[in-house]
Coordinates of C-alpha atoms and ligand atoms in Angstrom, one line a residue:
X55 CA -23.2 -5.4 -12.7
X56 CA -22.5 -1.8 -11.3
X57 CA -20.6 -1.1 -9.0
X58 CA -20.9 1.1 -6.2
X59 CA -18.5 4.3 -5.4
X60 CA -16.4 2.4 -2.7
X61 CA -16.1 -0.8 -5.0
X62 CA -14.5 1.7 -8.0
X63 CA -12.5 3.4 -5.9
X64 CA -10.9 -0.1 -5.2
X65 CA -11.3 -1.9 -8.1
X66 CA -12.1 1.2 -11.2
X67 CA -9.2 1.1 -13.6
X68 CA -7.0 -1.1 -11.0
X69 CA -7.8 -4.7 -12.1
X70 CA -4.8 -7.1 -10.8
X71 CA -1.9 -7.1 -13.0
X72 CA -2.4 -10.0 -15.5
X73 CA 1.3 -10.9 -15.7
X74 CA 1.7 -11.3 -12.0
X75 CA -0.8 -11.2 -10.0
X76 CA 0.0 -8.2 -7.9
X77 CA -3.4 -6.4 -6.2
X78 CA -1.7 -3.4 -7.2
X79 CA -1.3 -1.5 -10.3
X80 CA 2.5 -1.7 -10.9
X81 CA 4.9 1.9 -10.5
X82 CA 6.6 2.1 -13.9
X83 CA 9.3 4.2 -13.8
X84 CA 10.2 4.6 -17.5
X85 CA 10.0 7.6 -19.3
X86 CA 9.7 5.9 -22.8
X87 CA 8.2 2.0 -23.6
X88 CA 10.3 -0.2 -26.8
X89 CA 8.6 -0.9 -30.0
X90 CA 8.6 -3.8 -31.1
X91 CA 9.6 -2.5 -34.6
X92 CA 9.5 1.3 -35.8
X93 CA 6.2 2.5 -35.4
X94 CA 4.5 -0.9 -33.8
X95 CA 3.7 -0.1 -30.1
X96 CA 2.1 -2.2 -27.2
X97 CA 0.1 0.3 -26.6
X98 CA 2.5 2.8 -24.8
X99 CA 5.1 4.9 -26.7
X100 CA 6.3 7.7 -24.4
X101 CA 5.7 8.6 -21.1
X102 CA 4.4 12.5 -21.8
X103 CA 1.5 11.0 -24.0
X104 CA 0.4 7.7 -22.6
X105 CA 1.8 5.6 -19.2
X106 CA 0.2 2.9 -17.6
X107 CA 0.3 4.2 -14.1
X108 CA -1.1 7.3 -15.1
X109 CA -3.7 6.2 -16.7
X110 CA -4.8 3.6 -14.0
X111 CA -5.8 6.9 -11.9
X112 CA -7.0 8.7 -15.1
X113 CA -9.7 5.6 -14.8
X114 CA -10.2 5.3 -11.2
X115 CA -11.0 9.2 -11.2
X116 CA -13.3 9.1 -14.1
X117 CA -15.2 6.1 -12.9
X118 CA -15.5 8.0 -9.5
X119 CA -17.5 10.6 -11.1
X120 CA -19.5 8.4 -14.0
X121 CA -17.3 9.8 -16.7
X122 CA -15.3 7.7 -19.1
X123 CA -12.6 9.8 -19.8
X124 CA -10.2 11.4 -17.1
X125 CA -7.0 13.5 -18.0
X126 CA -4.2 13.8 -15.1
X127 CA -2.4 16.8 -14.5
X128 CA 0.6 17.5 -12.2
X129 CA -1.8 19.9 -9.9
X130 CA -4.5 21.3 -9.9
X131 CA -3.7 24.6 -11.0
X132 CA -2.1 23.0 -14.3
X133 CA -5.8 21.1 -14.7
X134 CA -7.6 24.5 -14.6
X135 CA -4.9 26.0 -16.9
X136 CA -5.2 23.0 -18.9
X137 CA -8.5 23.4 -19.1
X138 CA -8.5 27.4 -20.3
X139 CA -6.0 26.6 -22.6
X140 CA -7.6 23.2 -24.4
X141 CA -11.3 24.8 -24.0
X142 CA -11.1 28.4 -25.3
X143 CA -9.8 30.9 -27.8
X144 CA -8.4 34.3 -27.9
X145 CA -11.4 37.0 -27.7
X146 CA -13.8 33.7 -25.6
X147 CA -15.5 35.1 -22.4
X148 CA -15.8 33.3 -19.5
X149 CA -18.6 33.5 -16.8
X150 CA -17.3 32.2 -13.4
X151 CA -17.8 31.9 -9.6
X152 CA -16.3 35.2 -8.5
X153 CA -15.9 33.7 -4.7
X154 CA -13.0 31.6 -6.4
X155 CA -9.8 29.3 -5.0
X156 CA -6.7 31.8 -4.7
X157 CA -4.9 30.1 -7.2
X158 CA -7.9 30.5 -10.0
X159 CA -8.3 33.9 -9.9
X160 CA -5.2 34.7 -9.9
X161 CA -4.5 33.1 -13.5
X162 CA -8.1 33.9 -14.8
X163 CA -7.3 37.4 -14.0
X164 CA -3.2 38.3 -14.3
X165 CA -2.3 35.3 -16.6
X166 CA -5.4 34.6 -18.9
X167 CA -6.8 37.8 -19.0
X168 CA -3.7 39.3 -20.6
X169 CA -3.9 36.3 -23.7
X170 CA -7.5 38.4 -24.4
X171 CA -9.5 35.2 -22.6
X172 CA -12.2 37.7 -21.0
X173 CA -13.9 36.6 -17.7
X174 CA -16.7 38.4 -15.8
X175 CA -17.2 37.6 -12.2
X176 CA -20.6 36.9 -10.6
X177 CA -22.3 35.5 -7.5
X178 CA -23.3 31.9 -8.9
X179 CA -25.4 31.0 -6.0
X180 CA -28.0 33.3 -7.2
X181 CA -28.3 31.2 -10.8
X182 CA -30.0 34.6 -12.7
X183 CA -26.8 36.3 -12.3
X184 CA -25.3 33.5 -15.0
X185 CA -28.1 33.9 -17.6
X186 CA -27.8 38.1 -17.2
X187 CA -23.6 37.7 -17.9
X188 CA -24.0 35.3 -21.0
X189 CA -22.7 37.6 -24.0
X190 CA -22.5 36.0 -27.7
X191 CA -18.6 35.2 -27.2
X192 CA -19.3 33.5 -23.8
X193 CA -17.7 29.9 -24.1
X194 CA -17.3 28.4 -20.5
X195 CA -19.0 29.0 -17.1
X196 CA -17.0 28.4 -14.5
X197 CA -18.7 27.2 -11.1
X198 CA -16.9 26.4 -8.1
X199 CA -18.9 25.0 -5.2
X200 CA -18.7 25.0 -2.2
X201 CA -16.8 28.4 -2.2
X202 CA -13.7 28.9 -0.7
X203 CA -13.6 29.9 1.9
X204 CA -16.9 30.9 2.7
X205 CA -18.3 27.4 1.5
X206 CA -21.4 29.1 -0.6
X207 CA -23.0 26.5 -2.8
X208 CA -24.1 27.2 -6.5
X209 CA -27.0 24.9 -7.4
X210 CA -25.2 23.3 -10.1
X211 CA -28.3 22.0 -12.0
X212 CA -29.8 25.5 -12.4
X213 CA -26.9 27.3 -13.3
X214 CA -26.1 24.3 -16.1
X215 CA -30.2 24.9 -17.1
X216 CA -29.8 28.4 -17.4
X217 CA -26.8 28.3 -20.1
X218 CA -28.9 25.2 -21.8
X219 CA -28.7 25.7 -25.4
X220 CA -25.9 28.4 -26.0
X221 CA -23.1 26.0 -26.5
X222 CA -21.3 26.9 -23.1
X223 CA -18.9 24.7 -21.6
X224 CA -19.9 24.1 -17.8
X225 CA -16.6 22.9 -15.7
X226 CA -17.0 22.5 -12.2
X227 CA -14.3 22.5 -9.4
X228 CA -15.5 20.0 -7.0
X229 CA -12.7 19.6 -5.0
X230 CA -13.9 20.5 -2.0
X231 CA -16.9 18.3 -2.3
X232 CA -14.8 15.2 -3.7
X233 CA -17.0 13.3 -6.0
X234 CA -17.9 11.1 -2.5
X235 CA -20.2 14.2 -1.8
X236 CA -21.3 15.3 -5.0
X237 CA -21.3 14.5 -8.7
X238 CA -21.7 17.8 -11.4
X239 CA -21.6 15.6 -14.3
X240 CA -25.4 14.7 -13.1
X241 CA -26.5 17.6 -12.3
X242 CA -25.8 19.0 -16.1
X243 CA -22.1 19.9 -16.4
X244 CA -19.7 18.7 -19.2
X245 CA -16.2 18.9 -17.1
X246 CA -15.4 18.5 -13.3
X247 CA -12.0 19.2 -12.1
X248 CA -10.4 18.6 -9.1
X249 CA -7.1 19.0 -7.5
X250 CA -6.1 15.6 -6.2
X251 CA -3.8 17.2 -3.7
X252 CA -6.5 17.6 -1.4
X253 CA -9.3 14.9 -0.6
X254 CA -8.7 12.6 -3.3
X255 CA -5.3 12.0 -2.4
X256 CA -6.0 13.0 1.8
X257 CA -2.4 12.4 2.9
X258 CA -1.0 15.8 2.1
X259 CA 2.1 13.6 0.4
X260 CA 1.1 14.7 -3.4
X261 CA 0.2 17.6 -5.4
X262 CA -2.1 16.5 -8.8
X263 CA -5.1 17.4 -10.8
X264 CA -7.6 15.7 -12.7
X265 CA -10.2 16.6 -15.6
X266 CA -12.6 14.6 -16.0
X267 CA -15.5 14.4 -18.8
X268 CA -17.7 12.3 -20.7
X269 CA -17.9 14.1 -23.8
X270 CA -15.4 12.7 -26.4
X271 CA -15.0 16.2 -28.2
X272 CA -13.9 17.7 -25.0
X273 CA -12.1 15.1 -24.0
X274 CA -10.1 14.7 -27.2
X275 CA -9.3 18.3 -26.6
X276 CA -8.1 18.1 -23.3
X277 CA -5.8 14.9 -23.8
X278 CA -4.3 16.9 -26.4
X279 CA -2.9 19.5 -24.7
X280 CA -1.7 16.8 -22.0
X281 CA 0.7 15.7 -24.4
X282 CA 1.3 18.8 -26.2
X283 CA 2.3 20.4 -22.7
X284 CA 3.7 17.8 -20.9
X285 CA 2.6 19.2 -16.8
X286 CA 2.0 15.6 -16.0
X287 CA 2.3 14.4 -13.0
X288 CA 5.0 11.0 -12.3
X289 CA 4.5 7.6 -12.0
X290 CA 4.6 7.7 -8.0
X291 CA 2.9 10.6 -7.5
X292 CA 0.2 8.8 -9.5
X293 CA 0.5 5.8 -7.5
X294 CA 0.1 7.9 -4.1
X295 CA -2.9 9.6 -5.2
X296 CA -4.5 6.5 -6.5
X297 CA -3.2 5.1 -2.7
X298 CA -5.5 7.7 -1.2
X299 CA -8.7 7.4 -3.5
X300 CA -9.2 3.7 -2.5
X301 CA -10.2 4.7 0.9
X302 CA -12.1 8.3 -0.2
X303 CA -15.9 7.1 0.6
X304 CA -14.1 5.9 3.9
X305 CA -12.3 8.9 4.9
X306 CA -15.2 11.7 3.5
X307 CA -17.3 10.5 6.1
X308 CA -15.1 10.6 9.0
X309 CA -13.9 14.4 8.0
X310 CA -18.1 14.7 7.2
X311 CA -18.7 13.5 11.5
X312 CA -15.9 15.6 12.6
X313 CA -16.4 19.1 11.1
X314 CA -20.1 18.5 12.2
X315 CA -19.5 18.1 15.6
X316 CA -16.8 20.8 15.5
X317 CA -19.2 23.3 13.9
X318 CA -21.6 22.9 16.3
X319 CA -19.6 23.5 18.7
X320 CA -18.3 26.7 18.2
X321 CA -21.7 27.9 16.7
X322 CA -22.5 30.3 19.5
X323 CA -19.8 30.1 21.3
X324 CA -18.4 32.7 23.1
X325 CA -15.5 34.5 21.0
X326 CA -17.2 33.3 17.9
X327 CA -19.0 36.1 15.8
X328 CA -19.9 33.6 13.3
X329 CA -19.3 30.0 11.9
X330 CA -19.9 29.6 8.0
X331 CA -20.4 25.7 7.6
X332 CA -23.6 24.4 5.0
X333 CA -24.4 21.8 7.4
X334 CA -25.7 24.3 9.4
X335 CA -29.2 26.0 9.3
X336 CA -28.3 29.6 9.3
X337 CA -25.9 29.3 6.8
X338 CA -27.6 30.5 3.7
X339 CA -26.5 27.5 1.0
X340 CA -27.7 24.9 3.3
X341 CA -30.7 24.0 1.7
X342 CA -29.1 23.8 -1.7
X343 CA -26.4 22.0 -0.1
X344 CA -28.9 19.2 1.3
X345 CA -30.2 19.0 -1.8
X346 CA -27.2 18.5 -3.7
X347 CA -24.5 17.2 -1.6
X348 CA -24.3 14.0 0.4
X349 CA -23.1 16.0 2.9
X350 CA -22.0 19.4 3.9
X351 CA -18.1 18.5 3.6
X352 CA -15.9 19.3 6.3
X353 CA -14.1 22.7 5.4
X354 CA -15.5 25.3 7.4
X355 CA -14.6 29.0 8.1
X356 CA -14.9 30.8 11.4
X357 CA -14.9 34.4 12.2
X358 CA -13.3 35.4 15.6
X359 CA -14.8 38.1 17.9
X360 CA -10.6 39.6 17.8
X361 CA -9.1 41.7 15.5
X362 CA -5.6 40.8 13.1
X363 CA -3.6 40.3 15.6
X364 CA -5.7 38.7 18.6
X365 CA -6.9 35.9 14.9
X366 CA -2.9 35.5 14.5
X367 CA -2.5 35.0 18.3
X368 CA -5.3 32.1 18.0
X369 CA -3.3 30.4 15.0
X370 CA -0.3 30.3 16.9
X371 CA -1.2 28.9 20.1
X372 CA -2.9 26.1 18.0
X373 CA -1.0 22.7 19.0
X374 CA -3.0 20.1 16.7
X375 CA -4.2 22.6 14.2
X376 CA -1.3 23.2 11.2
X377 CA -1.3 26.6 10.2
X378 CA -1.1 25.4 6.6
X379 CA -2.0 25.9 2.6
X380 CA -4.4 23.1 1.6
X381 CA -7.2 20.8 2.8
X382 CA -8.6 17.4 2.7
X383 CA -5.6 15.8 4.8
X384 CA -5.7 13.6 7.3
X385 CA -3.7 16.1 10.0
X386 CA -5.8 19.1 10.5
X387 CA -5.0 22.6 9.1
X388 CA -5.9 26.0 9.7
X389 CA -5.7 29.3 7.4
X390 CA -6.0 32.7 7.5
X391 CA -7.5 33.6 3.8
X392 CA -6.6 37.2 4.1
X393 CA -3.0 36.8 4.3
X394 CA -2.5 33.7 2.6
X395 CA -4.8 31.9 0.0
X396 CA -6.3 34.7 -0.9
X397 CA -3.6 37.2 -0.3
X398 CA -3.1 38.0 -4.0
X399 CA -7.0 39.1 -4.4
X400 CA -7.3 42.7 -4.1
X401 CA -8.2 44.2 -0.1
X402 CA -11.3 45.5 -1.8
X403 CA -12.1 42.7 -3.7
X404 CA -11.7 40.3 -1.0
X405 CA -13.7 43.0 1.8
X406 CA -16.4 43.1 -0.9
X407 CA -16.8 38.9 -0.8
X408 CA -16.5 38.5 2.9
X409 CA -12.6 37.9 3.6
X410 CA -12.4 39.6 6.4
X411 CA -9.1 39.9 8.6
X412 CA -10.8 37.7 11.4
X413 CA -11.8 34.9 9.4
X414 CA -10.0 31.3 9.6
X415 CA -10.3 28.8 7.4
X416 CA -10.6 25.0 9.2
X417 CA -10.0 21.7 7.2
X418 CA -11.3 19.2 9.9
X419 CA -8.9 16.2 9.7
X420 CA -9.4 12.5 11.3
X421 CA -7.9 13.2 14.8
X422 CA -10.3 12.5 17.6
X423 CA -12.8 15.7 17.7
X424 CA -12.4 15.8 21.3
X425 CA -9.1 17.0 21.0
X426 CA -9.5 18.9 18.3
X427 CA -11.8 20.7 19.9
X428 CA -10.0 20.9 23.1
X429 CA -7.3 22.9 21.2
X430 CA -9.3 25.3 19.4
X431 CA -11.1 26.0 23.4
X432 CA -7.7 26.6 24.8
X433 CA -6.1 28.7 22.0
X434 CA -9.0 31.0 21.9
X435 CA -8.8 31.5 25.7
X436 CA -4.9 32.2 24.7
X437 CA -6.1 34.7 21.9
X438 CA -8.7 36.5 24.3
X439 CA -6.8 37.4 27.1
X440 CA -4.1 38.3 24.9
X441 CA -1.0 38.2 27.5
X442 CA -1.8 35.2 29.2
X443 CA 1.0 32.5 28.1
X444 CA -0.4 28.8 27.1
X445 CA 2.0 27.0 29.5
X446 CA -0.1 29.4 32.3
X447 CA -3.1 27.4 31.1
X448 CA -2.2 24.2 30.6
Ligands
PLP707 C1 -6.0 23.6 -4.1 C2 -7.0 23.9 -5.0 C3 -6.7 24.1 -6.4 C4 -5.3 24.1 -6.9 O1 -4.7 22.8 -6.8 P1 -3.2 22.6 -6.6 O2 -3.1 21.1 -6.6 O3 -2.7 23.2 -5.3 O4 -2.5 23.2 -7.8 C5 -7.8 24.5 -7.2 N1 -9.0 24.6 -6.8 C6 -9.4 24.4 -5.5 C7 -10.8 24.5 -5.1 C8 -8.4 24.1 -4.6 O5 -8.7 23.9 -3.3

């Protein structure tokens, strides 16, 4: 029997525990496991290398994404750096995404580069860009999709066609998506990563990361460095995020209803220059997005018709909205790319994809949309007549 994605997330590596019963997988907080006599394990020796906790979610998350093999990491950024540093060699290029999480290109570029790991940028939604930056040395492509912020989708199967044959590693961030919305390992990559902070864990109570592959080489690779580095994340902080994947399929599709009914309603509106959300027509992924994703996600970005200061006015007379790092969450958050995620990207660089002072990033959470979009109304009346205080309003 298979099972389906909501049964794994339930039941995938979390079987009842055989000794006691319990429904669920027991928090072991040890750091090292007895031997029965020198060098004769029961399956666990220390805590760095192998613990039963961990590798419940290391299961769960693989199964979630039809791998075998998942390798936890105590965020996300240590799963990417993981990655770079299991994956690759001194004098390896890397093709990659250039419309890239904060936190990536900052340690492709200032961190990676400087270990003589080479990485050219592209636009990976057109997929002829990736075949044009392949060079002898290239070892990895790097997708991330959607895009952050401006939630661009790479078609993942032709970008993974068009490095067929040239022995390059494709790893895919999917975070954004969760692997509720889409699944890279199907559409032709070797390696999905995520950080678990956001959707997969959707509480906002737990940073992680996962990497998750079916290819034993890679995988043998990866686990590796897990042990040889240690950045694991701890037995509760496993246990949270495992928490939070058991209702994923649930959760997706509430965010999914709420940041379509909140994208359509600000599409148009006055204030609004622009909304950039897949799920709608003029955004220019969305047929690569309905042909690859369940659904468009629920992240979107807005442009305001305001400049810097009238788009930090709006943030602060938010009431529901968190002007907050991160996404996936339950509570709703709001960013402003230009001086936060993305503040360590160059001005140019981050002009050049889009960022542009005006521009807010939304992660719809599971409040009622009504209010939700009650707020946003009245803070952008606040915002556009500048002066006016929201207590006047209200
Ligand atoms: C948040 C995020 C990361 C980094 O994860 P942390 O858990 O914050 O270290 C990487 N990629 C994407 C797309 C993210 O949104």
């Amino acid at each position: 029997m298979t099972w389906h994605f909501d049964t794994l997330a339930i039941h995938g590596g979390q079987p009842n525990d055989p000794q006691t019963g319990a429904i669920n997988t027991p928090v072991y907080f040890t750091s090292t496991f007895g031997q029965t006599e020198p060098g004769v394990t029961r399956g666990f020796d220390y805590a760095r290398t192998n613990h039963p906790t961990r590798g419940a979610l290391e299961e769960t998350l693989a199964a979630l994404e039809g791998a075998r093999h998942g390798v936890a990491f105590a965020s996300g950024m240590a799963a990417i750096n993981g990655t770079i540093v299991a994956l690759l060699a001194k004098g390896d290029h890397v093709v990659s995404t250039r419309d890239l999480y904060g936190g990536a290109w900052r340690i492709f570029t200032k961190l990676w580069a400087r270990f003589g790991v080479e990485f050219t940028f592209i636009d990976t939604t057109d997929p002829v860009n990736v075949a044009a930056a392949l060079r002898p040395e290239t070892k990895l492509l790097w997708l991330e999709t959607p895009s952050n912020p401006l939630l661009k989708v790479t078609d993942i199967a032709a970008c993974t066609a068009a490095v067929q044959g040239r022995g390059v590693v494709t790893v895919v961030d999917n975070t954004f998506a969760s692997p509720c919305l889409q699944r890279p390992l199907e559409l032709g990559a070797d390696v999905v990563l995520h950080s678990t902070t956001k959707y997969i864990n959707g509480h906002s109570d737990a940073l992680g990361g996962i990497v998750i592959t079916d290819r034993d080489d890679l995988h043998e690779r990866l686990r590796f460095f897990q042990n040889a580095v240690g950045a694991v994340p701890g037995p509760h902080d496993c246990y949270l995020i495992a928490r939070g994947a058991k209702t994923l399929g649930l959760r997706v599709e509430r965010h999914c209803d709420n940041a379509e009914t909140i994208a359509r309603h600000l599409d148009g509106l006055a204030g609004i220059r622009r909304v950039h959300f897949p799920g709608l027509a003029s955004h220019p992924s969305h047929d690569v997005a309905r042909r690859q994703m369940k659904r468009p996600g629920a992240v979107l970005a807005i442009e305001l018709d305001l400049d810097l200061e009238g788009t930090r006015r709006f943030a602060r007379s938010l009431r529901l909205w968190t002007v907050a790092e991160s996404l996936g969450g339950v509570k709703s958050l709001v960013s402003h790319p230009a001086t936060m995620t993305h503040a360590s990207v160059e001005p140019d660089v981050r002009r050049e994809v889009g960022i542009v002072d005006s521009l807010l990033r939304l992660s719809v959470g599971l409040e009622d949309p009504r209010d939700l979009i009650c707020d946003l109304d009245e803070a952008l009346v606040v915002a556009r007549c500048g002066v006016v205080k929201r207590e006047a309003i209200a």
